[in-house]
Coordinates of C-alpha atoms in Angstrom, one line a residue:
X8 CA 38.5 -14.9 14.2
X9 CA 40.2 -11.9 13.0
X10 CA 38.6 -8.4 14.1
X11 CA 37.3 -6.2 11.3
X12 CA 35.9 -3.8 13.6
X13 CA 32.5 -2.3 13.7
X14 CA 32.6 -0.5 10.2
X15 CA 34.7 -3.1 8.3
X16 CA 33.4 -6.4 7.5
X17 CA 35.3 -9.1 5.8
X18 CA 34.8 -9.2 1.9
X19 CA 35.8 -11.6 -0.9
X20 CA 39.2 -10.0 -1.3
X21 CA 39.8 -10.7 2.3
X22 CA 39.0 -14.3 2.1
X23 CA 40.9 -14.7 -1.0
X24 CA 44.1 -13.0 0.6
X25 CA 43.7 -15.1 3.6
X26 CA 43.5 -18.4 1.7
X27 CA 46.0 -17.3 -0.9
X28 CA 43.7 -17.9 -3.9
X29 CA 41.9 -15.5 -6.5
X30 CA 38.7 -13.8 -5.8
X31 CA 37.0 -15.9 -8.5
X32 CA 38.1 -19.1 -6.6
X33 CA 36.5 -17.8 -3.6
X34 CA 33.2 -17.0 -5.7
X35 CA 33.5 -20.6 -7.2
X36 CA 33.4 -22.1 -3.8
X37 CA 30.7 -19.9 -2.8
X38 CA 28.5 -20.9 -5.8
X39 CA 29.6 -24.8 -5.2
X40 CA 31.2 -25.0 -8.4
X41 CA 32.7 -28.6 -9.1
X42 CA 36.0 -26.5 -10.8
X43 CA 37.6 -26.2 -7.3
X44 CA 39.9 -29.1 -5.8
X45 CA 38.9 -30.4 -2.3
X46 CA 42.0 -29.0 -0.8
X47 CA 41.5 -25.5 -2.2
X48 CA 37.8 -25.6 -1.2
X49 CA 38.8 -26.6 2.5
X50 CA 41.5 -23.6 2.5
X51 CA 38.7 -21.2 1.4
X52 CA 36.2 -22.7 3.8
X53 CA 38.8 -22.3 6.7
X54 CA 39.4 -18.5 5.7
X55 CA 35.4 -17.9 5.3
X56 CA 35.1 -19.2 9.3
X57 CA 38.4 -17.4 10.3
X58 CA 37.0 -14.1 9.1
X59 CA 33.5 -14.6 9.8
X60 CA 32.8 -13.9 6.2
X61 CA 29.0 -13.4 5.2
X62 CA 28.5 -12.9 1.6
X63 CA 26.5 -9.3 1.1
X64 CA 23.2 -9.0 -0.6
X65 CA 24.7 -6.6 -2.9
X66 CA 27.3 -9.3 -3.8
X67 CA 24.7 -11.9 -4.2
X68 CA 22.8 -9.6 -6.4
X69 CA 25.7 -9.0 -8.7
X70 CA 26.7 -12.6 -8.8
X71 CA 23.0 -13.9 -9.4
X72 CA 21.3 -10.9 -11.2
X73 CA 18.5 -11.3 -8.3
X74 CA 17.7 -9.1 -5.4
X75 CA 14.7 -11.0 -4.2
X76 CA 13.4 -7.3 -3.1
X77 CA 10.0 -5.8 -3.9
X78 CA 9.3 -2.2 -3.7
X79 CA 6.0 -0.8 -2.5
X80 CA 4.9 2.9 -3.0
X81 CA 1.9 4.0 -0.8
X82 CA 0.7 7.6 -0.3
X83 CA 0.9 7.6 3.7
X84 CA 1.7 5.3 6.7
X85 CA -0.4 7.3 9.1
X86 CA -3.6 5.5 8.4
X87 CA -3.7 2.0 9.7
X88 CA -5.4 0.6 6.5
X89 CA -2.0 1.0 4.8
X90 CA -0.2 -0.8 7.8
X91 CA -2.6 -3.7 7.5
X92 CA -2.0 -3.9 4.0
X93 CA 1.8 -3.7 4.1
X94 CA 2.0 -6.1 7.1
X95 CA 0.2 -8.7 5.0
X96 CA 2.3 -8.0 1.8
X97 CA 5.6 -8.2 3.7
X98 CA 4.7 -11.4 5.5
X99 CA 3.7 -13.3 2.3
X100 CA 6.8 -12.1 0.5
X101 CA 9.0 -12.9 3.4
X102 CA 7.4 -16.4 3.5
X103 CA 8.4 -16.9 -0.3
X104 CA 12.1 -15.5 0.4
X105 CA 11.6 -11.6 -0.8
X106 CA 12.2 -8.6 1.1
X107 CA 9.9 -5.6 1.1
X108 CA 11.0 -1.9 0.8
X109 CA 8.7 0.9 1.3
X110 CA 8.5 4.3 -0.3
X111 CA 6.0 7.0 0.9
X112 CA 4.6 9.3 -2.0
X113 CA 2.3 11.7 -0.3
X114 CA -0.4 11.0 -3.1
X115 CA 1.9 13.1 -5.3
X116 CA 2.5 11.5 -8.6
X117 CA 5.6 13.3 -9.4
X118 CA 7.0 12.3 -6.2
X119 CA 5.8 8.6 -6.8
X120 CA 8.0 8.8 -10.0
X121 CA 11.0 9.9 -8.1
X122 CA 10.5 7.4 -5.3
X123 CA 10.0 4.6 -8.1
X124 CA 13.0 5.4 -9.6
X125 CA 15.0 5.3 -6.4
X126 CA 13.6 1.8 -5.7
X127 CA 14.4 0.5 -9.4
X128 CA 18.0 1.9 -9.0
X129 CA 18.3 0.0 -5.8
X130 CA 17.5 -3.2 -7.8
X131 CA 14.1 -4.2 -6.9
X132 CA 12.4 -6.9 -8.9
X133 CA 8.9 -5.4 -9.1
X134 CA 6.7 -2.8 -7.7
X135 CA 3.4 -2.8 -5.9
X136 CA 1.6 0.6 -6.0
X137 CA -1.5 2.1 -4.5
X138 CA -3.6 3.7 -7.0
X139 CA -4.0 3.8 -10.9
X140 CA -3.0 7.2 -11.6
X141 CA 0.5 7.9 -12.6
X142 CA 2.9 10.2 -14.7
X143 CA 4.2 9.5 -18.2
X144 CA 7.7 9.6 -16.7
X145 CA 6.7 6.5 -14.1
X146 CA 5.4 4.5 -17.3
X147 CA 8.6 5.1 -18.9
X148 CA 10.8 3.9 -16.1
X149 CA 8.8 0.7 -16.0
X150 CA 9.6 0.1 -19.7
X151 CA 13.2 1.1 -19.1
X152 CA 13.6 -1.5 -16.2
X153 CA 11.3 -3.9 -17.4
X154 CA 9.9 -5.1 -14.0
X155 CA 6.4 -6.4 -13.2
X156 CA 4.0 -3.5 -11.6
X157 CA 0.9 -4.3 -9.9
X158 CA -1.7 -1.7 -8.7
X159 CA -3.6 -2.1 -5.4
X160 CA -6.5 -0.2 -3.9
X161 CA -8.2 0.0 -7.3
X162 CA -9.9 -2.7 -9.5
X163 CA -10.1 -1.7 -13.2
X164 CA -9.6 -4.6 -15.7
X165 CA -8.6 -2.3 -18.6
X166 CA -5.9 -0.3 -16.6
X167 CA -2.4 -0.4 -18.0
X168 CA -1.1 -2.7 -15.3
X169 CA -2.6 -5.5 -13.6
X170 CA -5.1 -4.3 -10.5
X171 CA -5.8 -6.1 -7.3
X172 CA -8.3 -4.2 -5.3
X173 CA -11.6 -3.1 -4.8
X174 CA -14.1 -1.4 -7.2
X175 CA -14.2 2.2 -5.7
X176 CA -17.2 3.2 -7.8
X177 CA -19.4 0.2 -7.0
X178 CA -18.4 0.6 -3.1
X179 CA -19.5 4.3 -2.9
X180 CA -22.6 3.7 -4.9
X181 CA -23.4 1.0 -2.2
X182 CA -22.9 3.4 0.5
X183 CA -25.3 6.1 -0.9
X184 CA -28.0 3.2 -1.7
X185 CA -27.5 2.1 2.1
X186 CA -28.2 5.5 3.3
X187 CA -31.0 5.9 1.2
X188 CA -32.6 2.6 2.1
X189 CA -32.5 3.9 5.8
X190 CA -34.8 6.8 4.5
X191 CA -32.3 9.6 4.4
X192 CA -33.1 12.3 1.8
X193 CA -30.4 14.8 2.4
X194 CA -26.6 14.0 2.2
X195 CA -23.6 15.8 2.5
X196 CA -20.3 14.0 1.2
X197 CA -17.0 14.8 3.0
X198 CA -13.9 13.8 1.0
X199 CA -10.3 14.3 0.2
X200 CA -8.8 16.0 -2.6
X201 CA -9.6 14.1 -5.9
X202 CA -7.0 15.8 -8.1
X203 CA -4.1 13.4 -6.9
X204 CA -6.1 10.5 -5.7
X205 CA -8.1 8.6 -8.0
X206 CA -9.7 6.3 -5.5
X207 CA -11.4 9.4 -4.0
X208 CA -12.3 10.7 -7.4
X209 CA -13.9 7.4 -8.5
X210 CA -15.8 7.3 -5.2
X211 CA -17.1 10.9 -5.8
X212 CA -18.2 10.3 -9.3
X213 CA -20.1 7.2 -8.2
X214 CA -21.9 8.8 -5.1
X215 CA -22.9 11.7 -7.5
X216 CA -24.3 9.2 -10.1
X217 CA -25.9 7.2 -7.4
X218 CA -27.7 10.3 -6.0
X219 CA -30.9 9.9 -7.9
X220 CA -33.6 11.8 -6.0
X221 CA -31.2 12.6 -3.0
X222 CA -30.3 16.2 -2.2
X223 CA -26.6 15.9 -2.3
X224 CA -23.7 18.3 -1.7
X225 CA -19.9 17.7 -1.4
X226 CA -17.3 19.0 0.9
X227 CA -13.8 18.7 0.0
X228 CA -11.2 18.7 2.9
X229 CA -7.9 17.4 4.1
X230 CA -7.4 13.6 4.8
X231 CA -7.2 13.7 8.5
X232 CA -9.6 14.0 11.8
X233 CA -9.3 17.8 11.4
X234 CA -10.4 17.8 8.0
X235 CA -13.6 16.0 9.0
X236 CA -14.1 18.5 11.9
X237 CA -13.7 21.5 9.5
X238 CA -15.9 20.1 7.1
X239 CA -18.8 19.8 9.8
X240 CA -18.0 23.5 11.0
X241 CA -18.3 24.7 7.5
X242 CA -21.4 22.8 6.9
X243 CA -23.2 24.0 9.9
X244 CA -22.0 27.7 9.3
X245 CA -23.8 27.6 6.0
X246 CA -27.2 26.9 7.5
X247 CA -27.4 23.2 5.9
X248 CA -28.3 20.6 8.1
X249 CA -28.2 17.1 6.0
X250 CA -29.8 14.0 7.7
X251 CA -26.7 12.2 7.0
X252 CA -22.8 12.5 6.4
X253 CA -21.1 10.2 4.2
X254 CA -17.3 10.6 4.8
X255 CA -15.0 8.9 2.4
X256 CA -12.4 8.0 4.9
X257 CA -12.8 6.8 8.5
X258 CA -10.6 9.5 9.8
X259 CA -12.7 12.2 8.2
X260 CA -15.8 10.5 10.0
X261 CA -14.3 10.6 13.3
X262 CA -13.5 14.3 13.1
X263 CA -17.0 14.9 11.9
X264 CA -18.4 12.9 14.9
X265 CA -16.2 14.7 17.3
X266 CA -17.3 18.1 15.9
X267 CA -21.1 17.1 15.8
X268 CA -20.7 16.2 19.3
X269 CA -18.9 19.5 20.3
X270 CA -21.7 21.3 18.9
X271 CA -24.5 19.3 20.7
X272 CA -25.8 17.6 17.5
X273 CA -26.9 14.1 18.3
X274 CA -25.6 11.3 16.4
X275 CA -27.5 9.5 14.8
X276 CA -30.7 10.9 16.2
X277 CA -30.2 14.2 14.4
X278 CA -27.4 13.4 11.9
X279 CA -26.1 9.9 10.9
X280 CA -22.5 9.7 10.1
X281 CA -20.8 6.8 7.9
X282 CA -17.2 6.3 7.2
X283 CA -14.9 4.3 4.7
X284 CA -12.3 1.9 5.4
X285 CA -13.4 0.5 8.7
X286 CA -10.4 1.4 10.8
X287 CA -9.8 -0.4 14.2
X288 CA -11.3 2.4 16.4
X289 CA -14.3 2.7 14.2
X290 CA -15.8 -0.1 16.2
X291 CA -14.8 1.6 19.8
X292 CA -15.9 5.1 19.0
X293 CA -19.0 6.6 20.9
X294 CA -21.2 5.6 18.9
X295 CA -19.3 3.1 16.7
X296 CA -19.1 4.4 13.2
X297 CA -20.9 2.5 10.5
X298 CA -18.2 2.0 7.8
X299 CA -17.0 0.0 4.9
X300 CA -14.7 -2.9 5.4
X301 CA -12.0 -2.9 2.7
X302 CA -10.2 -6.3 2.3
X303 CA -6.6 -4.9 3.3
X304 CA -5.1 -7.8 4.3
X305 CA -6.3 -10.0 1.4
X306 CA -5.1 -7.4 -0.8
X307 CA -1.7 -7.6 0.6
X308 CA -1.7 -11.4 0.5
X309 CA -3.0 -11.4 -3.0
X310 CA -0.9 -8.8 -4.4
X311 CA 2.5 -10.6 -3.1
X312 CA 1.3 -14.0 -4.3
X313 CA 0.5 -12.7 -7.7
X314 CA 3.9 -10.7 -8.1
X315 CA 5.9 -13.8 -7.0
X316 CA 4.1 -16.1 -9.4
X317 CA 4.6 -13.4 -12.2
X318 CA 8.4 -13.5 -11.5
X319 CA 8.6 -17.1 -11.3
X320 CA 6.7 -18.0 -14.6
X321 CA 7.0 -14.9 -16.6
X322 CA 3.2 -14.7 -17.1
X323 CA 1.6 -11.4 -16.4
X324 CA -0.4 -11.2 -13.3
X325 CA -4.2 -11.0 -13.8
X326 CA -6.5 -8.3 -12.3
X327 CA -8.4 -9.3 -9.4
X328 CA -11.5 -7.9 -7.7
X329 CA -11.9 -8.0 -4.0
X330 CA -15.2 -7.7 -2.1
X331 CA -16.0 -4.8 0.2
X332 CA -18.7 -5.0 3.2
X333 CA -20.9 -2.5 5.0
X334 CA -20.3 -2.8 8.9
X335 CA -23.4 -1.3 10.1
X336 CA -22.9 0.4 13.8
X337 CA -24.7 2.8 15.9
X338 CA -23.8 6.0 13.9
X339 CA -26.6 5.5 11.4
X340 CA -30.2 5.0 12.0
X341 CA -33.4 4.5 9.9
X342 CA -35.0 8.0 9.3
X343 CA -38.7 8.1 10.8

C-alpha cells in the first residue's frame, strides 16, 4: 500500500492515475456499471487495494445526491431529557443507515435559523427540531431546500410542520389538578422564560387556566438548579408561603428543594414540591421528587421512524401525540 501520510488519503484521481484510466472509469467501477471491461475493472480494483482507497461521504453524496444524514436542533445538551431523546433518535436512524448531526440553539429562534442553514448547507436530508416556535427566515430556508421537517417535544396537529410529542397544555393542567386533588389551595409556579420557549409558554397558560379556585402566582427564573433556588428565596422574602410548588422543569424543582431544606422548611410537611420531566435523579433525591414522565425515548424513536418513512415514500409524516405520566413520590403529600 502506498503511504499518503496522515493528512492525505487517496482520492479518485489517485486511483485513476495508478490504474491508468479516467476518473469516470473509476466511478463506473465503484458504481458497478457494466460498461467497464473485466480487465479494466480488475486493474481499477487492484489500484483501489494498493492505495487503500475508501470513497468519502462527500463523494458518495455527489454521486448519489444522498447524504443519508439528518440534522437535529435542540435548545441544550445540559438536561438529560435531551440526551435520552437524542440517544433514541440516533440509534433508530443508525439502524436505518442514517447519521445524525446535532446543533444547539440555546432556545434562541434566530440562532436556530442560523444553525438550520448550516445543517442544510452541509446536505442533511431532513431536520428534527424541538419546539414549534420559529422565525420566518427558518420557514423560508425549509422552502428553499425542500427538506422534510419534524417538530418534537410539542403536539399540535394544526402546526405548519408535523409534530411528534406531548400536549404541554394538557400535561400542565393535569399537574395542577393532581395538586388540587391532594387538597392544596395555594400554589406557586416556578418556570423558565416563556418568550423563547413555546413549551413553557403553553404550560404556563394551561396552569393559569386550570387554577379554578386556587390561589396561584408565577415566578419566572432561569432553567437550572440555581433558578429554582433563587425563586424560592424570592418567594420566602416576599412573605408568601404556598402549600405547594409546581416547577415546570425538574432542574428547577431540585433547586427549590435544596433551598427549602437550607431554610429549614420541611418538604412535603410544610410545602409540597412537584417537578416536570422526571430526570433520573428525581427518584433518588431526598425526598424523591414527584414529577411528570415525558416520553423522551419513544419520541426519539417515533421521530426517526416517521422521518425515514417520509424520505422513502415522499408522503408527509403525520402528527403524533405521546402520553405523559405523573410519577408520585415523597415530595408531595395530601393536605390535612
